[in-house]
Amino acid sequence: MNLCDVKTIKHIMNVFEIKFRKEFGQNFLINRTVVEDIADNCADSTDTSILEIGPGIGPLTTELALRYRDVVALEIDHGLIPVLKYTLGEFANVTVYNEDVMKADLDALLKPYFDKGRVSVCANLPYYITTPILMKLLECGLPFDYITIMIQSEVADRLCAKAGSSNYGAITAVLAYYGVAEKLFTVSAGNFMPAPKVNSTVVRIKLHKNKPYAPEDEKVFFRTIKGAFEQRRKTLPNALAAAFGELSKDEITAAIVSCGHSADIRGERLGVAEFVALSDELNRLIKAK
Ligand code: SAM
């Protein structure tokens, strides 16, 4: 069964009496080569379990099941569960849960798979919730090898931006703390049904096994990044003065200068290592209060 074939998709949807649900970001892939390319590139060992988010009717799930040890797929739309039973029935290595990934206990769910060995994530993500899902995957602390996601191209540009460029933002710096992101390829809107208004890009994130950065206080580190970009047009002392009410602007400026930056620098010029150094400086000031 070719689950990327438009006639097949329409037939399945008719038989199971389901419709595309916009509120769940349902844009199904209709190009099998794209699906195969994503599956080929989302892990470097077949001895890997894959967490898939949003299997839809199962085209990517099928290709993942053919290549890797197991697939555990979380699908929010209960109407798709009987469809997935039908389309994936032949695969003993696939387990589908009717779950919202944002509410799922990933630790408990994936423990048996981590006990077996490597685990990576692979997904054609719903656009409406890309960043929260990515943040959950990063912040949950599970040692995934890779997170490979198809997302809106503009978001991909932000994730992979260089410090100082217009696309560089808080999410870029936060992501660089957890791993290294690379764009694999772009997929035009015509490869989906229904076609979205924007193009998509597949991004692969290789998570650091041992983080190269160790801020003294992670909370202060994330506050520093968030504060630096919340008021993007402001210089860093002004932006951080708004974020760190417990410190004076003079103290913040002194911390920035002591890290080797000029007092009128903007946050978008700082790479992740520089944010770590600055947050350590701010942390020392806060602790001395
Ligand atoms: N993987 C399929 C494909 O490539 O054709 C479908 C991808 S579609 C862009 C996104 C899928 O994620 C849909 O099946 C949708 O129902 C599901 N989804 C949306 N929000 C979700 C959530 N919070 N948790 C789990 N699945 C979700």
Short mmCIF file of C-alpha atoms and ligand atoms in Angstrom, two decimals:
data_model
loop_
_atom_site.label_atom_id
_atom_site.label_comp_id
_atom_site.label_asym_id
_atom_site.label_seq_id
_atom_site.Cartn_x
_atom_site.Cartn_y
_atom_site.Cartn_z
CA MET A 1 0.00 0.00 0.00
CA ASN A 2 1.47 3.37 -1.02
CA LEU A 3 0.32 5.74 1.72
CA CYS A 4 1.63 8.73 -0.23
CA ASP A 5 -0.64 8.05 -3.20
CA VAL A 6 -3.43 10.64 -3.33
CA LYS A 7 -6.05 8.12 -4.52
CA THR A 8 -5.12 5.73 -1.71
CA ILE A 9 -5.30 8.50 0.90
CA LYS A 10 -8.73 9.62 -0.37
CA HIS A 11 -9.96 6.02 -0.41
CA ILE A 12 -8.77 5.41 3.17
CA MET A 13 -10.38 8.65 4.33
CA ASN A 14 -13.66 7.67 2.68
CA VAL A 15 -13.71 4.17 4.10
CA PHE A 16 -12.88 5.36 7.63
CA GLU A 17 -15.10 8.44 7.27
CA ILE A 18 -12.44 10.91 8.37
CA LYS A 19 -11.59 14.43 7.28
CA PHE A 20 -8.38 16.47 7.46
CA ARG A 21 -8.36 18.23 10.81
CA LYS A 22 -6.88 21.68 10.43
CA GLU A 23 -6.76 22.21 14.20
CA PHE A 24 -4.23 19.34 14.40
CA GLY A 25 -2.06 20.70 11.57
CA GLN A 26 -2.86 17.77 9.29
CA ASN A 27 -0.90 18.18 6.06
CA PHE A 28 -0.10 14.67 4.87
CA LEU A 29 2.97 13.91 2.78
CA ILE A 30 2.16 12.72 -0.75
CA ASN A 31 5.70 12.24 -2.06
CA ARG A 32 7.16 8.89 -1.16
CA THR A 33 10.73 9.91 -2.06
CA VAL A 34 10.57 12.68 0.53
CA VAL A 35 9.30 10.24 3.15
CA GLU A 36 12.08 7.78 2.31
CA ASP A 37 14.70 10.53 2.48
CA ILE A 38 13.54 11.60 5.94
CA ALA A 39 13.53 7.99 7.18
CA ASP A 40 16.99 7.33 5.67
CA ASN A 41 18.54 10.32 7.42
CA CYS A 42 17.03 10.38 10.91
CA ALA A 43 19.47 7.99 12.62
CA ASP A 44 22.81 6.44 11.81
CA SER A 45 22.20 2.96 13.22
CA THR A 46 19.35 0.59 12.33
CA ASP A 47 19.65 -0.58 15.92
CA THR A 48 17.63 2.44 17.02
CA SER A 49 14.13 2.97 18.35
CA ILE A 50 12.28 5.90 16.84
CA LEU A 51 9.75 8.14 18.55
CA GLU A 52 7.44 9.51 15.86
CA ILE A 53 5.10 12.39 16.66
CA GLY A 54 1.95 12.59 14.55
CA PRO A 55 1.98 9.54 12.28
CA GLY A 56 -1.15 10.69 10.40
CA ILE A 57 -2.16 7.67 8.31
CA GLY A 58 1.34 6.19 8.65
CA PRO A 59 3.51 6.86 5.55
CA LEU A 60 6.63 7.85 7.51
CA THR A 61 5.90 5.26 10.21
CA THR A 62 6.00 2.56 7.53
CA GLU A 63 9.42 3.64 6.23
CA LEU A 64 10.76 3.95 9.79
CA ALA A 65 9.48 0.49 10.70
CA LEU A 66 11.25 -0.98 7.66
CA ARG A 67 14.58 0.59 8.65
CA TYR A 68 14.81 0.69 12.45
CA ARG A 69 14.37 -1.63 15.46
CA ASP A 70 11.07 -0.18 16.75
CA VAL A 71 8.78 2.77 16.25
CA VAL A 72 6.64 4.29 18.98
CA ALA A 73 4.18 6.74 17.48
CA LEU A 74 2.02 9.30 19.31
CA GLU A 75 -1.09 10.52 17.48
CA ILE A 76 -3.48 13.04 19.05
CA ASP A 77 -6.38 12.41 16.65
CA HIS A 78 -8.37 9.40 17.90
CA GLY A 79 -10.08 9.18 14.50
CA LEU A 80 -6.76 8.09 12.98
CA ILE A 81 -6.17 5.21 15.39
CA PRO A 82 -8.32 2.65 13.51
CA VAL A 83 -6.68 3.81 10.27
CA LEU A 84 -3.21 3.23 11.73
CA LYS A 85 -4.27 -0.24 12.96
CA TYR A 86 -5.15 -1.01 9.35
CA THR A 87 -2.17 0.63 7.59
CA LEU A 88 0.49 -0.53 10.07
CA GLY A 89 -1.05 -3.87 11.06
CA GLU A 90 1.72 -5.88 9.42
CA PHE A 91 4.49 -4.25 11.51
CA ALA A 92 5.15 -6.01 14.82
CA ASN A 93 7.76 -3.37 15.69
CA VAL A 94 5.32 -0.42 15.71
CA THR A 95 3.33 0.74 18.76
CA VAL A 96 0.83 3.55 18.34
CA TYR A 97 -0.56 5.56 21.25
CA ASN A 98 -3.52 7.93 21.03
CA GLU A 99 -1.72 10.68 22.93
CA ASP A 100 -1.02 14.39 22.81
CA VAL A 101 2.78 14.63 22.84
CA MET A 102 2.55 17.75 25.01
CA LYS A 103 0.81 15.77 27.75
CA ALA A 104 2.66 12.47 27.32
CA ASP A 105 5.03 11.21 30.00
CA LEU A 106 7.96 10.64 27.64
CA ASP A 107 10.21 9.33 30.42
CA ALA A 108 7.87 6.47 31.28
CA LEU A 109 6.82 5.82 27.70
CA LEU A 110 10.33 5.58 26.32
CA LYS A 111 12.06 3.83 29.23
CA PRO A 112 11.75 0.33 27.68
CA TYR A 113 13.21 1.68 24.43
CA PHE A 114 16.16 3.44 26.12
CA ASP A 115 16.75 0.18 28.04
CA LYS A 116 17.28 -1.50 24.66
CA GLY A 117 19.69 1.17 23.36
CA ARG A 118 19.59 4.20 21.11
CA VAL A 119 16.47 6.33 20.61
CA SER A 120 15.93 9.12 18.07
CA VAL A 121 12.94 11.29 17.20
CA CYS A 122 11.54 11.68 13.70
CA ALA A 123 8.45 13.67 12.76
CA ASN A 124 6.63 15.72 10.19
CA LEU A 125 5.49 18.16 12.85
CA PRO A 126 2.20 20.05 12.91
CA TYR A 127 3.04 23.73 12.30
CA TYR A 128 0.73 25.08 14.99
CA ILE A 129 2.83 23.67 17.80
CA THR A 130 6.37 23.17 16.42
CA THR A 131 8.30 25.22 18.98
CA PRO A 132 6.52 23.88 22.11
CA ILE A 133 7.07 20.30 20.90
CA LEU A 134 10.74 20.94 20.15
CA MET A 135 11.24 22.62 23.55
CA LYS A 136 9.58 19.67 25.30
CA LEU A 137 11.88 17.23 23.48
CA LEU A 138 14.96 19.25 24.43
CA GLU A 139 13.99 20.08 28.00
CA CYS A 140 12.84 16.56 28.92
CA GLY A 141 16.52 15.64 29.18
CA LEU A 142 16.13 12.26 27.50
CA PRO A 143 19.34 11.25 25.70
CA PHE A 144 18.01 11.11 22.14
CA ASP A 145 20.72 10.70 19.49
CA TYR A 146 18.94 12.84 16.90
CA ILE A 147 15.76 14.86 16.60
CA THR A 148 14.79 15.08 12.93
CA ILE A 149 11.79 17.26 12.20
CA MET A 150 10.04 18.62 9.15
CA ILE A 151 8.99 22.16 9.96
CA GLN A 152 8.06 25.45 8.31
CA SER A 153 11.12 26.73 6.41
CA GLU A 154 11.09 30.06 8.27
CA VAL A 155 11.32 28.26 11.60
CA ALA A 156 14.15 26.11 10.21
CA ASP A 157 15.98 29.31 9.24
CA ARG A 158 15.65 30.51 12.83
CA LEU A 159 16.84 27.24 14.34
CA CYS A 160 19.94 27.14 12.14
CA ALA A 161 20.77 30.89 12.12
CA LYS A 162 24.23 32.25 12.85
CA ALA A 163 24.71 34.69 15.75
CA GLY A 164 24.36 38.26 14.52
CA SER A 165 22.01 37.41 11.61
CA SER A 166 18.44 38.67 11.44
CA ASN A 167 17.02 35.16 11.93
CA TYR A 168 19.00 34.56 15.13
CA GLY A 169 16.80 34.49 18.20
CA ALA A 170 16.28 32.99 21.65
CA ILE A 171 15.33 29.60 20.19
CA THR A 172 18.59 29.49 18.17
CA ALA A 173 20.73 30.11 21.25
CA VAL A 174 18.72 27.67 23.38
CA LEU A 175 18.92 24.98 20.72
CA ALA A 176 22.70 25.44 20.37
CA TYR A 177 22.94 24.68 24.09
CA TYR A 178 21.37 21.26 23.55
CA GLY A 179 22.82 20.25 20.20
CA VAL A 180 23.82 21.10 16.66
CA ALA A 181 21.11 21.73 14.07
CA GLU A 182 21.54 21.26 10.34
CA LYS A 183 19.11 21.71 7.46
CA LEU A 184 18.83 18.54 5.38
CA PHE A 185 16.51 19.59 2.55
CA THR A 186 13.56 21.77 1.63
CA VAL A 187 10.18 20.37 0.63
CA SER A 188 7.79 22.55 -1.36
CA ALA A 189 4.14 22.93 -0.38
CA GLY A 190 2.96 20.80 -3.32
CA ASN A 191 4.27 17.68 -1.62
CA PHE A 192 1.49 17.78 0.99
CA MET A 193 -2.25 17.27 1.01
CA PRO A 194 -3.81 19.67 1.69
CA ALA A 195 -0.98 21.96 0.52
CA PRO A 196 0.10 24.41 3.24
CA LYS A 197 0.79 28.06 2.39
CA VAL A 198 4.50 27.76 3.10
CA ASN A 199 7.41 25.51 2.25
CA SER A 200 8.92 23.09 4.73
CA THR A 201 12.47 22.13 5.64
CA VAL A 202 13.78 18.99 7.28
CA VAL A 203 16.11 19.84 10.15
CA ARG A 204 18.25 17.28 11.97
CA ILE A 205 19.49 18.09 15.46
CA LYS A 206 22.35 16.04 16.85
CA LEU A 207 22.07 16.30 20.61
CA HIS A 208 25.26 16.83 22.62
CA LYS A 209 26.08 13.65 24.53
CA ASN A 210 27.98 15.83 26.97
CA LYS A 211 26.97 19.46 26.86
CA PRO A 212 30.00 21.63 26.04
CA TYR A 213 28.52 24.50 28.09
CA ALA A 214 27.91 24.45 31.83
CA PRO A 215 26.17 27.57 33.15
CA GLU A 216 26.38 27.91 36.93
CA ASP A 217 22.61 28.25 37.08
CA GLU A 218 20.52 27.01 34.15
CA LYS A 219 17.52 29.11 35.18
CA VAL A 220 19.57 32.32 35.09
CA PHE A 221 21.08 31.22 31.77
CA PHE A 222 17.66 30.77 30.16
CA ARG A 223 16.42 34.03 31.74
CA THR A 224 19.41 35.83 30.20
CA ILE A 225 18.65 34.53 26.71
CA LYS A 226 14.91 35.15 27.00
CA GLY A 227 15.50 38.66 28.37
CA ALA A 228 18.02 39.51 25.64
CA PHE A 229 15.54 38.74 22.87
CA GLU A 230 12.27 39.81 24.44
CA GLN A 231 13.18 43.42 23.72
CA ARG A 232 15.17 42.78 20.58
CA ARG A 233 15.48 46.39 19.47
CA LYS A 234 16.93 47.50 22.78
CA THR A 235 20.60 47.33 23.65
CA LEU A 236 21.52 44.41 25.89
CA PRO A 237 21.77 46.46 29.15
CA ASN A 238 18.27 47.86 28.58
CA ALA A 239 16.79 44.51 27.58
CA LEU A 240 18.33 42.72 30.55
CA ALA A 241 17.41 45.50 32.98
CA ALA A 242 13.78 44.75 32.12
CA ALA A 243 14.34 41.01 32.66
CA PHE A 244 16.41 41.20 35.88
CA GLY A 245 14.50 43.54 38.17
CA GLU A 246 16.73 42.56 41.10
CA LEU A 247 19.80 44.14 39.43
CA SER A 248 20.44 47.78 38.53
CA LYS A 249 21.17 48.77 34.95
CA ASP A 250 24.66 49.84 36.02
CA GLU A 251 25.37 46.40 37.47
CA ILE A 252 24.11 44.72 34.31
CA THR A 253 26.19 47.02 32.10
CA ALA A 254 29.29 46.29 34.20
CA ALA A 255 28.66 42.54 33.84
CA ILE A 256 28.33 42.88 30.06
CA VAL A 257 31.52 44.94 29.80
CA SER A 258 33.43 42.56 32.08
CA CYS A 259 32.57 39.79 29.60
CA GLY A 260 34.41 41.75 26.90
CA HIS A 261 31.40 43.35 25.14
CA SER A 262 30.67 46.99 24.49
CA ALA A 263 27.85 48.51 26.55
CA ASP A 264 25.69 49.13 23.47
CA ILE A 265 25.81 45.55 22.11
CA ARG A 266 22.56 43.80 21.22
CA GLY A 267 21.69 40.30 22.35
CA GLU A 268 21.62 38.87 18.83
CA ARG A 269 25.42 39.18 18.61
CA LEU A 270 26.04 36.71 21.44
CA GLY A 271 26.60 33.02 20.78
CA VAL A 272 25.66 30.38 23.32
CA ALA A 273 29.11 30.35 25.00
CA GLU A 274 28.89 34.12 25.47
CA PHE A 275 25.41 33.81 26.99
CA VAL A 276 26.79 31.24 29.43
CA ALA A 277 29.62 33.58 30.49
CA LEU A 278 27.26 36.54 30.87
CA SER A 279 24.66 34.54 32.81
CA ASP A 280 27.41 33.35 35.21
CA GLU A 281 28.37 36.98 35.80
CA LEU A 282 24.73 37.96 36.43
CA ASN A 283 24.28 34.95 38.68
CA ARG A 284 27.22 36.02 40.83
CA LEU A 285 25.69 39.49 41.20
CA ILE A 286 22.29 38.03 42.13
CA LYS A 287 23.84 35.68 44.69
CA ALA A 288 25.83 38.54 46.25
CA LYS A 289 22.61 40.47 46.99
N1 SAM B 1 3.25 11.96 9.56
C1 SAM B 1 2.13 12.25 8.69
C2 SAM B 1 2.65 12.61 7.31
O1 SAM B 1 3.82 12.99 7.22
O2 SAM B 1 1.87 12.54 6.36
C3 SAM B 1 1.25 13.37 9.24
C4 SAM B 1 1.96 14.68 9.54
S1 SAM B 1 0.86 16.01 9.92
C5 SAM B 1 1.84 17.41 9.45
C6 SAM B 1 0.95 16.18 11.70
C7 SAM B 1 0.36 15.01 12.49
O3 SAM B 1 0.53 15.29 13.88
C8 SAM B 1 -1.13 14.80 12.30
O4 SAM B 1 -1.40 13.44 12.15
C9 SAM B 1 -1.77 15.35 13.59
O5 SAM B 1 -3.01 14.76 13.91
C10 SAM B 1 -0.68 15.01 14.59
N2 SAM B 1 -0.65 15.86 15.79
C11 SAM B 1 -0.98 17.18 15.88
N3 SAM B 1 -0.79 17.64 17.13
C12 SAM B 1 -0.33 16.58 17.86
C13 SAM B 1 0.03 16.42 19.23
N4 SAM B 1 -0.05 17.45 20.09
N5 SAM B 1 0.44 15.21 19.66
C14 SAM B 1 0.51 14.15 18.79
N6 SAM B 1 0.18 14.25 17.47
C15 SAM B 1 -0.24 15.44 17.02
#
